[in-house]
mmCIF file of C-alpha atoms and ligand atoms in Angstrom:
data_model
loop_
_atom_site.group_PDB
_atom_site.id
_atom_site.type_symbol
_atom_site.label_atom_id
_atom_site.label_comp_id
_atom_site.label_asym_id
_atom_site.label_seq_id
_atom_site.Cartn_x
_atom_site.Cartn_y
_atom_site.Cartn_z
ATOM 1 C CA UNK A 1 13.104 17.791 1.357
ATOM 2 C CA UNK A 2 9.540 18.411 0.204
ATOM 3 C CA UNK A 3 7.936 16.633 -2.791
ATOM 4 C CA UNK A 4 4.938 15.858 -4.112
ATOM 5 C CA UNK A 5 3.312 12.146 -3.285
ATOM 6 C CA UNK A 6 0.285 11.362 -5.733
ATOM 7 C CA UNK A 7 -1.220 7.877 -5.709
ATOM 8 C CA UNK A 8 -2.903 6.956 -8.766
ATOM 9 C CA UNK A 9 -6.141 4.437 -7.855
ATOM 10 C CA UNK A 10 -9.403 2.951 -9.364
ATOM 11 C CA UNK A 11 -11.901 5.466 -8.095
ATOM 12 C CA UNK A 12 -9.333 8.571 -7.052
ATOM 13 C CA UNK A 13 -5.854 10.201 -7.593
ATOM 14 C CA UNK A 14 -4.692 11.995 -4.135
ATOM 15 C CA UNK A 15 -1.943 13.750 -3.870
ATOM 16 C CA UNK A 16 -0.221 15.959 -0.788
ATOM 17 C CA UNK A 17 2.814 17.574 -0.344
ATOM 18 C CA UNK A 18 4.871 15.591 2.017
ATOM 19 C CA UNK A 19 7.908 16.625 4.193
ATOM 20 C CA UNK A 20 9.852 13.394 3.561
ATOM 21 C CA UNK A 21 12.069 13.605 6.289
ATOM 22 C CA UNK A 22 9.300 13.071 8.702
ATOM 23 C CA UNK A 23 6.684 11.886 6.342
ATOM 24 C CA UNK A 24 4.286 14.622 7.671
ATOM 25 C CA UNK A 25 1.582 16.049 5.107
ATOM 26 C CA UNK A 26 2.449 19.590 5.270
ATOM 27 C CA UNK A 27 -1.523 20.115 4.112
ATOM 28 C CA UNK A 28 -4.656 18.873 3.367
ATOM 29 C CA UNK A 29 -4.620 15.664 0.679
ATOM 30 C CA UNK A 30 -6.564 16.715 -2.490
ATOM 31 C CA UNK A 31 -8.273 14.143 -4.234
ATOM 32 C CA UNK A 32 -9.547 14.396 -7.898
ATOM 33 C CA UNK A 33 -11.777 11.302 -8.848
ATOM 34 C CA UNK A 34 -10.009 8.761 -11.457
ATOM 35 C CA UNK A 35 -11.369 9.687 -15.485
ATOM 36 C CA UNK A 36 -13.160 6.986 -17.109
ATOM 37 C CA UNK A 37 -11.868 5.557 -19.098
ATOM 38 C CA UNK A 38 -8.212 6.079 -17.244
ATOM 39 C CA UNK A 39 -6.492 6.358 -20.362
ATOM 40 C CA UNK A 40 -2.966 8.004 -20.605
ATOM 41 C CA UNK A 41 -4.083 11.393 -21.645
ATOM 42 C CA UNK A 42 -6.836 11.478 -19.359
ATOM 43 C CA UNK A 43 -4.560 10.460 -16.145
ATOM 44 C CA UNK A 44 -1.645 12.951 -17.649
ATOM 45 C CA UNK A 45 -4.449 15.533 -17.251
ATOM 46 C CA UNK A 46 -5.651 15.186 -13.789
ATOM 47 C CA UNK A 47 -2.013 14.462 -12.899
ATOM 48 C CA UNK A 48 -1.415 18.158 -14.153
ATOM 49 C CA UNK A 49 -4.473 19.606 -12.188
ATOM 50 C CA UNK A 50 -3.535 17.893 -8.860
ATOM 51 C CA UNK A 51 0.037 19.637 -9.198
ATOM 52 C CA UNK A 52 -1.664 23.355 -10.398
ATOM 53 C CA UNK A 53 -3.494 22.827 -7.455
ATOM 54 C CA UNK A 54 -1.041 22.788 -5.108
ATOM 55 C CA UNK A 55 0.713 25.413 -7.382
ATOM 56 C CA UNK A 56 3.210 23.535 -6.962
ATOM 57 C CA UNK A 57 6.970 23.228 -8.474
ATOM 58 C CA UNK A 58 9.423 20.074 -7.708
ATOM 59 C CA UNK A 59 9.886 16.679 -7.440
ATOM 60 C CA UNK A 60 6.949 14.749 -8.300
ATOM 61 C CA UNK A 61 6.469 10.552 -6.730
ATOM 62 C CA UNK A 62 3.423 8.546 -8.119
ATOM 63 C CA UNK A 63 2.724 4.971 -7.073
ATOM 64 C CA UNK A 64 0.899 3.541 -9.946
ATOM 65 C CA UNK A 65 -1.511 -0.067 -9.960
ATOM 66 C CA UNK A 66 0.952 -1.899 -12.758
ATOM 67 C CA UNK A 67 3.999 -3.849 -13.106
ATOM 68 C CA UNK A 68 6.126 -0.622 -13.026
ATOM 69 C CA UNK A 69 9.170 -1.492 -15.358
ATOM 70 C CA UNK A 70 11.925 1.950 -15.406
ATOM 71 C CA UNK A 71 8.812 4.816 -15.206
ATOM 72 C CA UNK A 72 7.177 2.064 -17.892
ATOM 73 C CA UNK A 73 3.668 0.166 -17.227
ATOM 74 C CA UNK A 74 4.523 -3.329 -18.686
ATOM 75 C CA UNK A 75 0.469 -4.793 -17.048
ATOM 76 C CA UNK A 76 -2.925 -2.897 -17.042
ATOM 77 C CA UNK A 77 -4.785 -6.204 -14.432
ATOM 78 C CA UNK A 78 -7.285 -3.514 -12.992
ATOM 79 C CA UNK A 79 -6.523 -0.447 -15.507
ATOM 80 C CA UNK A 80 -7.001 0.712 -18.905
ATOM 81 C CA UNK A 81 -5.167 -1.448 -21.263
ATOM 82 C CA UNK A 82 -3.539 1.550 -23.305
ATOM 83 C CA UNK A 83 -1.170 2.015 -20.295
ATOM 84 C CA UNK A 84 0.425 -1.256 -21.249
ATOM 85 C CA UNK A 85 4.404 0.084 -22.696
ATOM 86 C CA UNK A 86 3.233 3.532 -22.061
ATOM 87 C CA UNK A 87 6.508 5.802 -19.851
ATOM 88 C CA UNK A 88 4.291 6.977 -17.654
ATOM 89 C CA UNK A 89 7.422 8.874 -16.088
ATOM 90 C CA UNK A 90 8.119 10.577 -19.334
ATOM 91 C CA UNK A 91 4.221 11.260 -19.986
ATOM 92 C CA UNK A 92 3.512 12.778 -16.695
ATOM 93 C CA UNK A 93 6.773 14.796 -16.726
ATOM 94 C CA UNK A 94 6.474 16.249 -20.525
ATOM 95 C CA UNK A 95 2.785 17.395 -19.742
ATOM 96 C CA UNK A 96 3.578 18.802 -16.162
ATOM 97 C CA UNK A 97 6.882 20.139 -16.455
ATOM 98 C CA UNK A 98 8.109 18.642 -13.345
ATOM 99 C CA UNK A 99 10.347 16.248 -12.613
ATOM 100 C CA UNK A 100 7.903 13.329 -12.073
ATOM 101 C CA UNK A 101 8.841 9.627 -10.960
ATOM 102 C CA UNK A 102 6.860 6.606 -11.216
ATOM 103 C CA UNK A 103 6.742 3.546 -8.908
ATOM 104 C CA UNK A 104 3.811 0.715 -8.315
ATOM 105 C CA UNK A 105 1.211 1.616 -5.992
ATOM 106 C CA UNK A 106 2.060 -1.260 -3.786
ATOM 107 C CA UNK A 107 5.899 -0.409 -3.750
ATOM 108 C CA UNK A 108 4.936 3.160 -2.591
ATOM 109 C CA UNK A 109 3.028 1.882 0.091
ATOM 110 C CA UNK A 110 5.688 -0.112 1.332
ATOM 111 C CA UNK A 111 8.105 2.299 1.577
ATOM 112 C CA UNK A 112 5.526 4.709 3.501
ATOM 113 C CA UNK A 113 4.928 2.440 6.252
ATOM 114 C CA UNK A 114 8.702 1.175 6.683
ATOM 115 C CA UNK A 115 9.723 4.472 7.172
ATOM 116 C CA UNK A 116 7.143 6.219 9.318
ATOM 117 C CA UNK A 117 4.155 3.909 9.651
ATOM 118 C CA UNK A 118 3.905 -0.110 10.988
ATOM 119 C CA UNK A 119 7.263 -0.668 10.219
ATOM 120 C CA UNK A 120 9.081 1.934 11.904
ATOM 121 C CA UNK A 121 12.420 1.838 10.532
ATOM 122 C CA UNK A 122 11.901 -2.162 11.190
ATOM 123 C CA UNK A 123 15.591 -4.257 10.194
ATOM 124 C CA UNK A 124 15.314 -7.678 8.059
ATOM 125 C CA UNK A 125 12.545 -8.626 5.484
ATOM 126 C CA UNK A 126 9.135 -7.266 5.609
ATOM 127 C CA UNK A 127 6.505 -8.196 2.765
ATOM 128 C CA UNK A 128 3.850 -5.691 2.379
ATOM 129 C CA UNK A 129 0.550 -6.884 0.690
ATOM 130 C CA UNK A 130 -2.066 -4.120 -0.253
ATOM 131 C CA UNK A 131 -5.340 -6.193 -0.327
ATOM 132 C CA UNK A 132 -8.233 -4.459 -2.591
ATOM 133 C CA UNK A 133 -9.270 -4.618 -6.268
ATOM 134 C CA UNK A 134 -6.375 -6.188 -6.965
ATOM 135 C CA UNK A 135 -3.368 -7.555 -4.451
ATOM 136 C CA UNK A 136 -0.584 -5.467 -4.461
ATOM 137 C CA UNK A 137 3.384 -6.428 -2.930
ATOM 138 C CA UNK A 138 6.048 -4.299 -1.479
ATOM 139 C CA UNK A 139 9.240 -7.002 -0.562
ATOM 140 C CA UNK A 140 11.723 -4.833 1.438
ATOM 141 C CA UNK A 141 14.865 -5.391 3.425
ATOM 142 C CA UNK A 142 16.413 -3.423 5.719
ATOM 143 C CA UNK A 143 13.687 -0.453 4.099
ATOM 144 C CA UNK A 144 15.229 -1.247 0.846
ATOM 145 C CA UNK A 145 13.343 -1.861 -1.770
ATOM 146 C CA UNK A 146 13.412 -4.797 -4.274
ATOM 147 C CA UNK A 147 10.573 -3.281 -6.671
ATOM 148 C CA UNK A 148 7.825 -4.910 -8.723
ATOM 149 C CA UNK A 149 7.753 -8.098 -7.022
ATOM 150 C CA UNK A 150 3.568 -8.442 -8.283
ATOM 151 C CA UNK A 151 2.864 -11.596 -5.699
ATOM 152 C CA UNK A 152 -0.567 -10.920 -6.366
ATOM 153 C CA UNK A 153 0.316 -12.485 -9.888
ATOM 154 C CA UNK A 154 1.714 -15.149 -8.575
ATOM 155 C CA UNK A 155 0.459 -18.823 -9.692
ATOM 156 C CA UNK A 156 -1.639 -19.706 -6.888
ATOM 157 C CA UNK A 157 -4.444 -22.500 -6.556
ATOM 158 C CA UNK A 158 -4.878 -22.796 -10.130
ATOM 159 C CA UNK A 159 -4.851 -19.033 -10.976
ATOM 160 C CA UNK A 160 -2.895 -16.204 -9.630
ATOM 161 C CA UNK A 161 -3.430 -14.934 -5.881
ATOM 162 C CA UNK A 162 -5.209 -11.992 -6.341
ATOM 163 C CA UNK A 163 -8.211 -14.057 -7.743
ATOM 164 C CA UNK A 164 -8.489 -16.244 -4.879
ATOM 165 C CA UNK A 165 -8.401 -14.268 -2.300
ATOM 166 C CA UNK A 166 -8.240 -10.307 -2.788
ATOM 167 C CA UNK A 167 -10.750 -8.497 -1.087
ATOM 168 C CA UNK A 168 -12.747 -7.707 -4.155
ATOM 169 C CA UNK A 169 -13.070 -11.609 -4.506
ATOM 170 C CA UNK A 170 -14.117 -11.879 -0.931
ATOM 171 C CA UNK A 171 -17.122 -9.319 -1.804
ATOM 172 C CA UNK A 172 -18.073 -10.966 -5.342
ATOM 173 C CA UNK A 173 -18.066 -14.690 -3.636
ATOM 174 C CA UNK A 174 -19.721 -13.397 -0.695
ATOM 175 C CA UNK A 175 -17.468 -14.857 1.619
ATOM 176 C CA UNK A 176 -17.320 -14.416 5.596
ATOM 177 C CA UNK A 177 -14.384 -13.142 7.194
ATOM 178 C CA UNK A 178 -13.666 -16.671 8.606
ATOM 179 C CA UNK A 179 -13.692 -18.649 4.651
ATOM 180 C CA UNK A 180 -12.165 -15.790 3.510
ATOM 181 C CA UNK A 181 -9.290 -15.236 6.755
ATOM 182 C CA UNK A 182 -8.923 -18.917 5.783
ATOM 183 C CA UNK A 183 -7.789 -18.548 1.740
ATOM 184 C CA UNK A 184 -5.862 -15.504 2.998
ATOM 185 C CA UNK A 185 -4.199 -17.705 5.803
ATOM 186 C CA UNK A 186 -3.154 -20.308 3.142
ATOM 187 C CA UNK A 187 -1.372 -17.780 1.167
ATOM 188 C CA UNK A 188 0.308 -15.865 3.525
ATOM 189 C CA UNK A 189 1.776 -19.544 4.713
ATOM 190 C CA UNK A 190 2.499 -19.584 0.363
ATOM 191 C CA UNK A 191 4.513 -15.923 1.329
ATOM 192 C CA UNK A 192 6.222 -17.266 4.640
ATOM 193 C CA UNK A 193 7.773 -20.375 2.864
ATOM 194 C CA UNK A 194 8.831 -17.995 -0.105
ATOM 195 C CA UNK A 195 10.426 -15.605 2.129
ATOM 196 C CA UNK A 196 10.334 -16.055 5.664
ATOM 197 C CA UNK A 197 9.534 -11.811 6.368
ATOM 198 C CA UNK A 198 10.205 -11.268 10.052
ATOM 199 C CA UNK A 199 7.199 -9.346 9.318
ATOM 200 C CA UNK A 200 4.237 -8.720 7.545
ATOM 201 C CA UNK A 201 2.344 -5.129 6.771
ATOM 202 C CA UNK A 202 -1.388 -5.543 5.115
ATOM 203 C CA UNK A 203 -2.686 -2.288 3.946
ATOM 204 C CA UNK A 204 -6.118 -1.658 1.636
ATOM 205 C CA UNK A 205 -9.828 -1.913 3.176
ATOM 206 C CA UNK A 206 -8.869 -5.448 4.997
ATOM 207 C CA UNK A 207 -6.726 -3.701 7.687
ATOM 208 C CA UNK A 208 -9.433 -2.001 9.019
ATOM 209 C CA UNK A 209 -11.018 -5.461 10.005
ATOM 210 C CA UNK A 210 -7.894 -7.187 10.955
ATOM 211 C CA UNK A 211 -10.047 -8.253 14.433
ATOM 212 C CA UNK A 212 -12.287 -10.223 12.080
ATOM 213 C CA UNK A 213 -10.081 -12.900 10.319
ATOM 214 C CA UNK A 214 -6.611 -12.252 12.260
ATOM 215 C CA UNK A 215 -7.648 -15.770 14.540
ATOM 216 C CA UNK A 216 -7.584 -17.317 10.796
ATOM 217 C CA UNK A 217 -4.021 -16.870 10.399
ATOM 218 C CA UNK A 218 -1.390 -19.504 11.108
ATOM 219 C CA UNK A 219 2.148 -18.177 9.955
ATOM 220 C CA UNK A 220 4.488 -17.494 12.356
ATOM 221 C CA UNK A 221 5.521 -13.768 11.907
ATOM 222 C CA UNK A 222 3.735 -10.714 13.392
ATOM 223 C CA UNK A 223 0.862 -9.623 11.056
ATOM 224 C CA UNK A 224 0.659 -6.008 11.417
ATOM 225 C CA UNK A 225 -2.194 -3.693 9.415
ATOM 226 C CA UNK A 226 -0.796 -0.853 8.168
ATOM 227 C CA UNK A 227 -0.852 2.572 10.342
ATOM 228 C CA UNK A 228 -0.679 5.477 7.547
ATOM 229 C CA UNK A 229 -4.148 3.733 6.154
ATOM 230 C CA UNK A 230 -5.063 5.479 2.409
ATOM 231 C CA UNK A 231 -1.269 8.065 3.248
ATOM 232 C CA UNK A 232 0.682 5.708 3.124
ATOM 233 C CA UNK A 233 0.960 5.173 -0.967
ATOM 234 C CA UNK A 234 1.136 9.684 -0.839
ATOM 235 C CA UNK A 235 3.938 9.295 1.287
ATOM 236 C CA UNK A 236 6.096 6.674 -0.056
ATOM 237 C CA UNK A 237 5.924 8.167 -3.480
ATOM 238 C CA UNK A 238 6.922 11.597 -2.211
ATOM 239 C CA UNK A 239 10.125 9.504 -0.477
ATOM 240 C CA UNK A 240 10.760 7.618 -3.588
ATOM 241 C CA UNK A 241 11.019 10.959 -5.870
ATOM 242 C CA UNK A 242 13.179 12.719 -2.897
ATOM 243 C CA UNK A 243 15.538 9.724 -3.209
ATOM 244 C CA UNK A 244 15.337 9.843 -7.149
ATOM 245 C CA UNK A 245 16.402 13.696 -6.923
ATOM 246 C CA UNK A 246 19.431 13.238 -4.441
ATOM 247 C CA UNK A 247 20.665 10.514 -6.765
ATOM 248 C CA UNK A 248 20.463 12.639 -9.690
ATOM 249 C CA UNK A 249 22.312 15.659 -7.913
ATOM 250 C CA UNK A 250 25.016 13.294 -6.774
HETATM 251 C C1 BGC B 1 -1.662 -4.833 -9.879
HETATM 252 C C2 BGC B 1 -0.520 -4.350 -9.027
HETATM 253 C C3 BGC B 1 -1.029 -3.373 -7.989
HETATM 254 C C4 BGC B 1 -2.168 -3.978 -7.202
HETATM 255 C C5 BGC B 1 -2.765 -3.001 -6.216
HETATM 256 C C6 BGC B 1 -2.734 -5.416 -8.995
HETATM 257 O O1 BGC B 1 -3.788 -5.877 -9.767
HETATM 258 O O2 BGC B 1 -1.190 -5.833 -10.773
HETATM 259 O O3 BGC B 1 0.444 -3.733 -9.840
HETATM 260 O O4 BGC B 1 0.019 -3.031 -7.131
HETATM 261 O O5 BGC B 1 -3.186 -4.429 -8.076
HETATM 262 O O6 BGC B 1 -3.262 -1.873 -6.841
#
């Protein structure tokens, strides 16, 4: 089935139509640059342009950077706060006419690369982190998903995770790969303890310079950077609204 994968993030929302049985782009991504402020209305727009651009009619998936509750945005960390309670589902759908489905950024992501990227259709536990702005978490088993787990948020030296050791904290702090491979080290050991993943993916800008802090980390499973790089998110949200569609026609 083809739908639709749009991923909603600080500086751009990309979309491509995806063929999610092999999660090939069947096209060029398009890429509209994220309104400021990214209020509702604003995002509902572009959404709307990035579909009439691909003149396009069907099932819609958009990975989103909140706490995704049911198509609703119950945390706005690195977004504008008017998202917060806002059905983003039933916002994007009304404007576009489409059949549009909502999932976290992260979550998207995660269900990208198990299928067709570093996972590969991988059995057992894998914990995805997306490390950027923000940290992001895709917990899956089997390639199932168990949504909105937010580790970034979790309590974590004194704060939560992400502002300890995201990447955008590595850049303000001006930390080396090594002091920086280090914090991430101690919370991937956190992650290991929590849930002992057979395997971990780590997607965002990081992955890309996994040969400059992987000698930092201590935990025992395989820590794999993500393959689809910035498709992954398109991808997994074009899966998750193909799978939202064959459950409704059931
Ligand atoms: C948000 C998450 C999101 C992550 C990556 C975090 O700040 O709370 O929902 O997945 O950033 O965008």
């Amino acid at each position: 089935m083809e739908a639709l994968g749009i991923d909603f993030g600080g500086s751009g929302i990309k979309g491509a139509i995806v063929d999610t049985t092999t999660g090939r782009l069947l096209g060029e991504r398009h890429r509209i640059p994220t309104p400021q402020p990214a209020s509702p209305e604003k995002v509902a727009e572009t959404i709307v342009q990035l579909i009439r651009y691909f003149n396009y009619q069907g099932p819609v998936g958009c990975g989103f950077p909140a706490l995704i509750n049911n198509g609703t945005a119950m945390t706005a960390s690195n977004i504008d706060k008017g998202w917060i309670g806002v059905n983003a589902e039933e916002l994007f759908s009304k404007v576009s006419g489409m059949p549009v489905y909502v999932l976290n950024d992260a979550d998207a992501a995660g269900i990208g690369e198990l299928r067709f990227g570093a996972g590969n259709g991988a059995r057992g536990v894998a914990l995805l982190l997306t490390i950027g702005t923000g940290i992001g978490s895709a917990l899956l088993n089997d390639g199932v998903l168990l949504p909105s787990t937010e580790l970034g948020h979790i309590e974590f030296k004194g704060d939560i995770a992400e502002r300890y050791c995201s990447d955008a904290v590595r850049e303000r702090e001006g930390l080396s790969w090594e002091k920086w491979g280090k914090r991430f080290d101690k919370y991937l050991v956190y992650m290991e303890k929590l849930f002992s993943p057979s395997m971990f993916i780590i997607g965002g800008g990081v992955s890309k310079k996994m040969d400059q802090f992987k000698h930092c980390l201590t935990v025992k499973a395989p820590v794999l950077p993500a393959t689809l790089r910035n498709q992954a998110g398109i991808i997994g949200a074009a899966c998750y609204a193909a799978d939202k569609e064959k459950q409704k026609s059931r």
